[in-house]
CSV table of C-alpha atoms in Angstrom, one decimal:
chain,number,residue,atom,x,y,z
K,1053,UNK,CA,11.0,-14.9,-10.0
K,1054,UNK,CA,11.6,-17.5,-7.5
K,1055,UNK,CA,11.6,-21.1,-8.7
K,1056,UNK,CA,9.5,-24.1,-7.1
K,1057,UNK,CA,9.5,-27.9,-7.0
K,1058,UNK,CA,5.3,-28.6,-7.6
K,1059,UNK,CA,3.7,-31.8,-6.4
K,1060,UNK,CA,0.9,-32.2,-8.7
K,1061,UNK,CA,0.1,-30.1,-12.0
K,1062,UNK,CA,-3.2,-31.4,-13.2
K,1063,UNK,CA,-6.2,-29.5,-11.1
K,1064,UNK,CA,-9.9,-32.1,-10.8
K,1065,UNK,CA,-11.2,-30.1,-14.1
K,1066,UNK,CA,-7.7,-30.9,-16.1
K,1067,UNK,CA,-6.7,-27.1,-15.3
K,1068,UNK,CA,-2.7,-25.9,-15.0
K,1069,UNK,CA,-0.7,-22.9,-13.4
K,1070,UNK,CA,2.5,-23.0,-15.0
K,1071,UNK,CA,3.4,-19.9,-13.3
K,1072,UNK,CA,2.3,-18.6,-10.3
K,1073,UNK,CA,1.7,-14.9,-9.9
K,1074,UNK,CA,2.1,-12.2,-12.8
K,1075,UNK,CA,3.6,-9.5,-14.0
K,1076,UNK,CA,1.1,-7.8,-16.4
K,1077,UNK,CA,0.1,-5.2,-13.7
K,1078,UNK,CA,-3.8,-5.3,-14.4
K,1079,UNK,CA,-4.7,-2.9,-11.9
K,1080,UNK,CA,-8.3,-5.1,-11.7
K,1081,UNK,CA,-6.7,-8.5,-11.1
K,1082,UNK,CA,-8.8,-10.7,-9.4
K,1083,UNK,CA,-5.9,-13.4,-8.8
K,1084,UNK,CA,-4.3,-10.8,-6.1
K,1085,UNK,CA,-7.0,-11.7,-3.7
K,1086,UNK,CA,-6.0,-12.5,-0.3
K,1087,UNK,CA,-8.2,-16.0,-0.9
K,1088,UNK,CA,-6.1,-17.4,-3.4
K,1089,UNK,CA,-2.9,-18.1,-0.6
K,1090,UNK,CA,-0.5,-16.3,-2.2
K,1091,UNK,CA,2.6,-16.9,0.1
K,1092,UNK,CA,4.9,-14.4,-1.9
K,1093,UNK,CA,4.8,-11.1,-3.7
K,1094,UNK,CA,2.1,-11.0,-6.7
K,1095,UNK,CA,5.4,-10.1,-9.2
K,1096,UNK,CA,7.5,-12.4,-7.8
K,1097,UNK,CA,6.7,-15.0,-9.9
K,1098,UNK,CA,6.4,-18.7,-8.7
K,1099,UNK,CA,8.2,-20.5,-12.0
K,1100,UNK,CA,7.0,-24.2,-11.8
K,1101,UNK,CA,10.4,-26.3,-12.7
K,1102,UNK,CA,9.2,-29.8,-13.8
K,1103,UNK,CA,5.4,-28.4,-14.5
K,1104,UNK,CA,5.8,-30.1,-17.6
K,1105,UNK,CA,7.7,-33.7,-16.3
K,1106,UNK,CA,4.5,-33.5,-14.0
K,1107,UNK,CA,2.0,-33.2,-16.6
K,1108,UNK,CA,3.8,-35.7,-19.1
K,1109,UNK,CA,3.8,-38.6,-16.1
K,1110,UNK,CA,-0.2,-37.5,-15.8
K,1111,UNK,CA,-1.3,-37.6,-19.3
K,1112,UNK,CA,0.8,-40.8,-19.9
K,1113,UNK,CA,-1.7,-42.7,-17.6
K,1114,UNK,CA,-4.7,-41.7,-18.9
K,1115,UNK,CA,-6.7,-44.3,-20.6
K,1116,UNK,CA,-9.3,-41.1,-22.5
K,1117,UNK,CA,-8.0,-38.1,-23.9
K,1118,UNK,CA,-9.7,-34.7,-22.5
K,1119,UNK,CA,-9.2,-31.0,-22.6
K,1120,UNK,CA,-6.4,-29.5,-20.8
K,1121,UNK,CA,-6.4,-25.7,-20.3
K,1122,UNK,CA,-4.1,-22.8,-18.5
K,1123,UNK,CA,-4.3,-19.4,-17.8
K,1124,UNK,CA,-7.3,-18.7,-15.3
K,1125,UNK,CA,-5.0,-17.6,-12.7
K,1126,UNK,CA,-1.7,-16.1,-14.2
K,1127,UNK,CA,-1.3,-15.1,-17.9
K,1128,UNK,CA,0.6,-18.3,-19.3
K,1129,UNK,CA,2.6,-15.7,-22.0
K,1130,UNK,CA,3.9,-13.4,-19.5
K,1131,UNK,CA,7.5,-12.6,-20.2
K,1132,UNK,CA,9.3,-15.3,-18.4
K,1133,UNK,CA,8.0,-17.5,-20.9
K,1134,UNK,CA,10.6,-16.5,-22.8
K,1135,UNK,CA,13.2,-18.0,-20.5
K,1136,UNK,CA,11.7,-20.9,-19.7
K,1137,UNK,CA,9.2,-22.1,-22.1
K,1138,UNK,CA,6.9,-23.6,-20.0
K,1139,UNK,CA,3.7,-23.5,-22.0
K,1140,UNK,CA,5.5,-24.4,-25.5
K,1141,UNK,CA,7.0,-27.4,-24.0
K,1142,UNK,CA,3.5,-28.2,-22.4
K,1143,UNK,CA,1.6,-27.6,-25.2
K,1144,UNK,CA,4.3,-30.5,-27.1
K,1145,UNK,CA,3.3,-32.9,-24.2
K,1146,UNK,CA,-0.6,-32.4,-25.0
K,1147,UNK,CA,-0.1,-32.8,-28.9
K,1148,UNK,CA,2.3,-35.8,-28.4
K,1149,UNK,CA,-0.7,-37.6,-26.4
K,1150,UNK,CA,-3.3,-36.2,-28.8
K,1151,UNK,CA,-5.0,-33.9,-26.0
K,1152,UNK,CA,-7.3,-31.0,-26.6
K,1153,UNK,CA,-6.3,-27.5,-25.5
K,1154,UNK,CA,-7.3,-24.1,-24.6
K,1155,UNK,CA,-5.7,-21.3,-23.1
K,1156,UNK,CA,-6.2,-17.8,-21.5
K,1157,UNK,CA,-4.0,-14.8,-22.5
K,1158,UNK,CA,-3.4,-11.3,-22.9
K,1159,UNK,CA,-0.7,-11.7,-24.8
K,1160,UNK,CA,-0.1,-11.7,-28.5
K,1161,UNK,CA,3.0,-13.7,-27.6
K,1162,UNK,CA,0.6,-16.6,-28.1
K,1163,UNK,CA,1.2,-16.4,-32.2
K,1164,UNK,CA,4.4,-18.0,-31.2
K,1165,UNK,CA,3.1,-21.2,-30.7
K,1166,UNK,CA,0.7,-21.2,-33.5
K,1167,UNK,CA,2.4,-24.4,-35.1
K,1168,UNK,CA,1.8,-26.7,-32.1
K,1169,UNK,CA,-1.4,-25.4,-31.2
K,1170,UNK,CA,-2.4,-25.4,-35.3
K,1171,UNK,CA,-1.1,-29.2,-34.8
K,1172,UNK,CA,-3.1,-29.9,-31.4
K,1173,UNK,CA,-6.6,-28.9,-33.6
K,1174,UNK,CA,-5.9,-31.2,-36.3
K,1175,UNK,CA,-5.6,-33.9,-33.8
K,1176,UNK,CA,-8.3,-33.2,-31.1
K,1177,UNK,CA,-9.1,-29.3,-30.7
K,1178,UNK,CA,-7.5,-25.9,-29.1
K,1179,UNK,CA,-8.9,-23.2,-28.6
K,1180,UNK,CA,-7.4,-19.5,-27.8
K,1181,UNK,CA,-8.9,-17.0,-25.4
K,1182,UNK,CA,-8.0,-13.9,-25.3
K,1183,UNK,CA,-9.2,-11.1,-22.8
K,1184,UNK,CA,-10.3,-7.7,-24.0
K,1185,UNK,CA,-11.3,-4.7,-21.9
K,1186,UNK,CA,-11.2,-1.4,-23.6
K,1187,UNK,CA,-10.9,-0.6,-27.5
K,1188,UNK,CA,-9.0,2.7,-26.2
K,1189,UNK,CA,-5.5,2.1,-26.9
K,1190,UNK,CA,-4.3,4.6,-24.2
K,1191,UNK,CA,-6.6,3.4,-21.7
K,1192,UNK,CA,-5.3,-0.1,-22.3
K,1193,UNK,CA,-2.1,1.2,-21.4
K,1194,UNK,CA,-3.2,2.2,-18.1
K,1195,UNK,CA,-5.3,-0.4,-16.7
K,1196,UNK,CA,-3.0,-3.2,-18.4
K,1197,UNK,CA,0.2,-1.6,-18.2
K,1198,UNK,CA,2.9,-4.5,-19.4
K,1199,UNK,CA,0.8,-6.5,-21.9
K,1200,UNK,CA,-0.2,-6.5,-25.6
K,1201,UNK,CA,-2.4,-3.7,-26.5
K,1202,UNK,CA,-6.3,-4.4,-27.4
K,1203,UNK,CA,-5.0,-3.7,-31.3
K,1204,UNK,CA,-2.0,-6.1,-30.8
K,1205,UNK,CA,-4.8,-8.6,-29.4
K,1206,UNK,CA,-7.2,-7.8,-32.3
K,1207,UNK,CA,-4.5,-8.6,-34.7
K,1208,UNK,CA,-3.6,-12.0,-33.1
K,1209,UNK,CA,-7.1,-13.1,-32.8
K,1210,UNK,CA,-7.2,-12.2,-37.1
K,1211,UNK,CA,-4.0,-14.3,-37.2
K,1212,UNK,CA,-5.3,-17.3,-34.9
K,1213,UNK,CA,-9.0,-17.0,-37.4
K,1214,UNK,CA,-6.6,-17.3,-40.4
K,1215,UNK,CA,-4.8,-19.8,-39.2
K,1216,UNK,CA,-8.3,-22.3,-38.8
K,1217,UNK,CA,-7.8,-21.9,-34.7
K,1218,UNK,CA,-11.3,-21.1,-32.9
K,1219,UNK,CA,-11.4,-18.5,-30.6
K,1220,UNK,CA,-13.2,-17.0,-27.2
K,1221,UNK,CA,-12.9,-13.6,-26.2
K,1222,UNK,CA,-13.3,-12.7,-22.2
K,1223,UNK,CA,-15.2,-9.4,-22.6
K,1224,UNK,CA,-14.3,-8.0,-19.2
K,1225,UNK,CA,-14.2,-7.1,-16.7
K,1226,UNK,CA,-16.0,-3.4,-17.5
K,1227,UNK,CA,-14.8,-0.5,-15.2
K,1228,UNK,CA,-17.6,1.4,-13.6
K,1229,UNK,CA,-16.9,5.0,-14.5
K,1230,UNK,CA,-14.3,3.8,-16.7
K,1231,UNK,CA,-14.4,1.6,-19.4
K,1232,UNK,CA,-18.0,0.7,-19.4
K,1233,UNK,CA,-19.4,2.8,-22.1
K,1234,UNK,CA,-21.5,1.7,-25.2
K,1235,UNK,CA,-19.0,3.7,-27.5
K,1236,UNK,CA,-16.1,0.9,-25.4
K,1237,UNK,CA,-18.7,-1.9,-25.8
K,1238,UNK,CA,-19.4,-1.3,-29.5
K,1239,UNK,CA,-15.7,-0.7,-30.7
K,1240,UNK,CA,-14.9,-4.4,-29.0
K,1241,UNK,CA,-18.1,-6.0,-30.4
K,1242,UNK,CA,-16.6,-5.1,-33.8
K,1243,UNK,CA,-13.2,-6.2,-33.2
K,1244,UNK,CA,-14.9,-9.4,-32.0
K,1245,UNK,CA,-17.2,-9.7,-35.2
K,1246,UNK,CA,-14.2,-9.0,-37.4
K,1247,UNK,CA,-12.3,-11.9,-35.8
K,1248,UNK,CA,-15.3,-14.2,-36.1
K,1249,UNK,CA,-14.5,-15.3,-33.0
K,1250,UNK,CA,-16.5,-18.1,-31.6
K,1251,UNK,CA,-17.8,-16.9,-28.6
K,1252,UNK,CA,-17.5,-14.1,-25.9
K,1253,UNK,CA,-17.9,-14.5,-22.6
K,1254,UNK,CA,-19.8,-11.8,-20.7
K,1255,UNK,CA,-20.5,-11.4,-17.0
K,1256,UNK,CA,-22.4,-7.9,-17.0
K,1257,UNK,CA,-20.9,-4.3,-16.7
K,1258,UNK,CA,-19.3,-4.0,-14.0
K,1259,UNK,CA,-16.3,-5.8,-12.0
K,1260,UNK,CA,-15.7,-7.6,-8.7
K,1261,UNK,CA,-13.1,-6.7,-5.5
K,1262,UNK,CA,-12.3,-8.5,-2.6
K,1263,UNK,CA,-9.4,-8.3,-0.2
K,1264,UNK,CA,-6.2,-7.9,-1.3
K,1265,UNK,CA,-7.6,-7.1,-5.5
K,1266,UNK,CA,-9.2,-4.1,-3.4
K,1267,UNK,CA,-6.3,-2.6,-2.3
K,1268,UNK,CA,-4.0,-2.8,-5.1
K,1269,UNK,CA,-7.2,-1.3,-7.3
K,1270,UNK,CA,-7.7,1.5,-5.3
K,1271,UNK,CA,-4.0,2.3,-4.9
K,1272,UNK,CA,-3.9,2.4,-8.7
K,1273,UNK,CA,-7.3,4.8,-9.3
K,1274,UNK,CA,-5.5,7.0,-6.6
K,1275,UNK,CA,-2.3,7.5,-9.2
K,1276,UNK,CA,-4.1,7.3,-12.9
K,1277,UNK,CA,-8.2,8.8,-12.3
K,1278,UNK,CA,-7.7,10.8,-9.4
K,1279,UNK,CA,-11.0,11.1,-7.1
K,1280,UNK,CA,-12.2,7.8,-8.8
K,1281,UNK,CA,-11.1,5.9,-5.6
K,1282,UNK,CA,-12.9,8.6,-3.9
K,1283,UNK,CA,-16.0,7.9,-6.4
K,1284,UNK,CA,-16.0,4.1,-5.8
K,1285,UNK,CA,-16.1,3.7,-2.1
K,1286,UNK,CA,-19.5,6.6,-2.2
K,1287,UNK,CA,-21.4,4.3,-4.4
K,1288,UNK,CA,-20.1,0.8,-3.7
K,1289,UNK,CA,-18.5,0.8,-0.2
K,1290,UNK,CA,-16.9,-2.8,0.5
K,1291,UNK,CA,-19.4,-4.6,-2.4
K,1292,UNK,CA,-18.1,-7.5,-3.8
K,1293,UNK,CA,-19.7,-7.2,-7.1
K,1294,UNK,CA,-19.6,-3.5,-8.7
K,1295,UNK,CA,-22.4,-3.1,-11.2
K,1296,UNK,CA,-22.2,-0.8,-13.7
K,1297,UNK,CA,-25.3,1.9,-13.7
K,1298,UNK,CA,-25.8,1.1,-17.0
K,1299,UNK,CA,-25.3,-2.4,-16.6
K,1300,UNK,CA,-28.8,-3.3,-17.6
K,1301,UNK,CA,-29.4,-1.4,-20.8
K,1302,UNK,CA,-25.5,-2.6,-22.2
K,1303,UNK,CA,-26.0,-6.0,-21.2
K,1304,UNK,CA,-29.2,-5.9,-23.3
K,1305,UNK,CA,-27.1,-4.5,-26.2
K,1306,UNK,CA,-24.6,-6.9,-26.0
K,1307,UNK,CA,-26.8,-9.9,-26.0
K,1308,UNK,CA,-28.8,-8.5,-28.8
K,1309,UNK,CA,-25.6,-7.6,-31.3
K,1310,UNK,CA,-24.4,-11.1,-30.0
K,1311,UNK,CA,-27.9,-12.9,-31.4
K,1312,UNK,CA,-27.6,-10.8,-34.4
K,1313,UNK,CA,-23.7,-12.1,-35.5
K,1314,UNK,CA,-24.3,-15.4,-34.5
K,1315,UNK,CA,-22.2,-15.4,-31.9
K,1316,UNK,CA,-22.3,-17.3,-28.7
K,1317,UNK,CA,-22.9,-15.3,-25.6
K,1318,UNK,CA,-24.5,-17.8,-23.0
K,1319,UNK,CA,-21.7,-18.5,-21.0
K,1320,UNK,CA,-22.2,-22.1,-20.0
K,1321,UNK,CA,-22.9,-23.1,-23.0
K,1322,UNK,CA,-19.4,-21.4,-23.9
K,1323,UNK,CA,-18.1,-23.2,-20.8
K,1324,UNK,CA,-19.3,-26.7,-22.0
K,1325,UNK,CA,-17.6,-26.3,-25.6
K,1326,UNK,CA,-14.6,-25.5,-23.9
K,1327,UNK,CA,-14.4,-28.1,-21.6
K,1328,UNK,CA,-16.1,-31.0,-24.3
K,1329,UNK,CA,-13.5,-33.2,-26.4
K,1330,UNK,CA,-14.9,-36.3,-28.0
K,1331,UNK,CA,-13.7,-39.4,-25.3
K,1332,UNK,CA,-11.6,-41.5,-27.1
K,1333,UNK,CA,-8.7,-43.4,-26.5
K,1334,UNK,CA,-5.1,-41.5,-27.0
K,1335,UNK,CA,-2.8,-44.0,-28.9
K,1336,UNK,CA,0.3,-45.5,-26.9
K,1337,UNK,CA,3.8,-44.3,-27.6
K,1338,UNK,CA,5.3,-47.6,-27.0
């Protein structure tokens, strides 16, 4: 880890890296692309020092309370969070202003926080998302080698229902040739309907690769599936998106299951709950 100074905290759409870079070793990640500007190592992690002085000065002048959110680019739970309890002391900023939050994680770490984010919901909203790729526990430990297993996840998504917190699940991305199976699409749909989790977002079985992602992927199928690399560049060459062959008849599947348990699949209607917190004004401290 390395640690930096930031200027600002607070993207346009109220978004926040706390960290910068990750050590969850996804072989799919999409945040290793060469477009993102990475200027060091992927696992060298960029700790943000006064992330949270930053985002106290920016919510303090805000005249209308909004969602806040964290985790699109690097898991906010990884295990430096430990040290330097970025996103607890965050999340204490957004429930001392009265501000909505959602985050994005792998991590069953999250359950650690369950008090502020319990309090956040009782004052404006928070919602937990929580990324799910394959209901095979061994799999899991391949393609997501340093992180909570799906079953770990399963349970903290029961604990977060429990606990009154709603919940997304990202339902991807799907493998081609390796996780995007009905029997792997099923067993999450049920973890997913036991959890009553509010919605699941869905983008189609398959995955995306660009530059930089690419590499690291392939470099990964070459040590755990070999030939898959092999496999890949015959039937995708240098394709962005990677469709699964049976992308069309799961997708049908997974909408249909979705209609029948009442759970919300359109994903910018997901996208507009997320970001939509009743405008009022937050009360001064002073």
């Amino acid at each position: 880890m390395h640690p930096v100074e930031a200027k600002t905290i607070l993207s346009p759409q109220n978004g926040m890296n706390l960290y910068r870079g990750c050590t969850h070793g996804c072989i799919y990640c999409d945040s290793r692309s060469a477009c993102y500007g990475f200027g060091h190592p992927f696992d060298d992690v960029e700790v943000k020092t006064n992330a949270v002085e930053l985002l106290e000065q920016a919510l303090r002048r805000r005249r209308t309370r909004c969602m806040l959110g964290t985790g699109s680019m690097t898991d906010p739970y990884i295990p430096l969070e430990e040290e330097f309890r970025l996103v607890r002391r965050a999340l204490e900023v957004a429930d001392r202003y009265g501000f909505g939050f959602t985050l994005i994680t792998k991590s069953a770490r999250v359950l650690r926080d369950l008090d502020l984010l319990q309090s956040i919901h009782r004052k404006a909203k928070c919602v937990v998302q929580m990324t799910l790729t394959t209901c095979d526990e061994a799999l899991c430990r391949k393609i997501e080698p340093h992180v909570s297993t799906t079953r770990e996840r399963f349970e903290a998504l029961r604990t977060l229902r429990d606990a009154g917190l709603p919940t997304v699940v990202w339902l991807t991305p799907l493998l081609p040739f390796i996780n995007d199976t009905e029997e792997n699409l099923r067993g999450i749909l049920d973890y997913c309907i036991e959890a009553r989790v509010r919605g699941i977002v869905f983008f189609g079985m398959g995955m995306t690769l660009r530059e930089g992602s690419r590499d690291y992927f392939y470099s990964r199928l070459d040590r755990l599936f070999p030939g898959m690399k092999e496999r890949y560049i015959r039937t995708f060459g240098n394709r962005y998106a990677l469709a699964s062959p049976d992308d069309e008849r799961l997708t049908a599947l997974f909408h249909a299951e979705c209609d029948r348990r009442g759970i919300m699949h359109d994903n910018r209607q997901i996208f507009d709950w997320l970001r939509t917190l009743e405008p009022t004004p937050h009360p001064t401290l002073f």
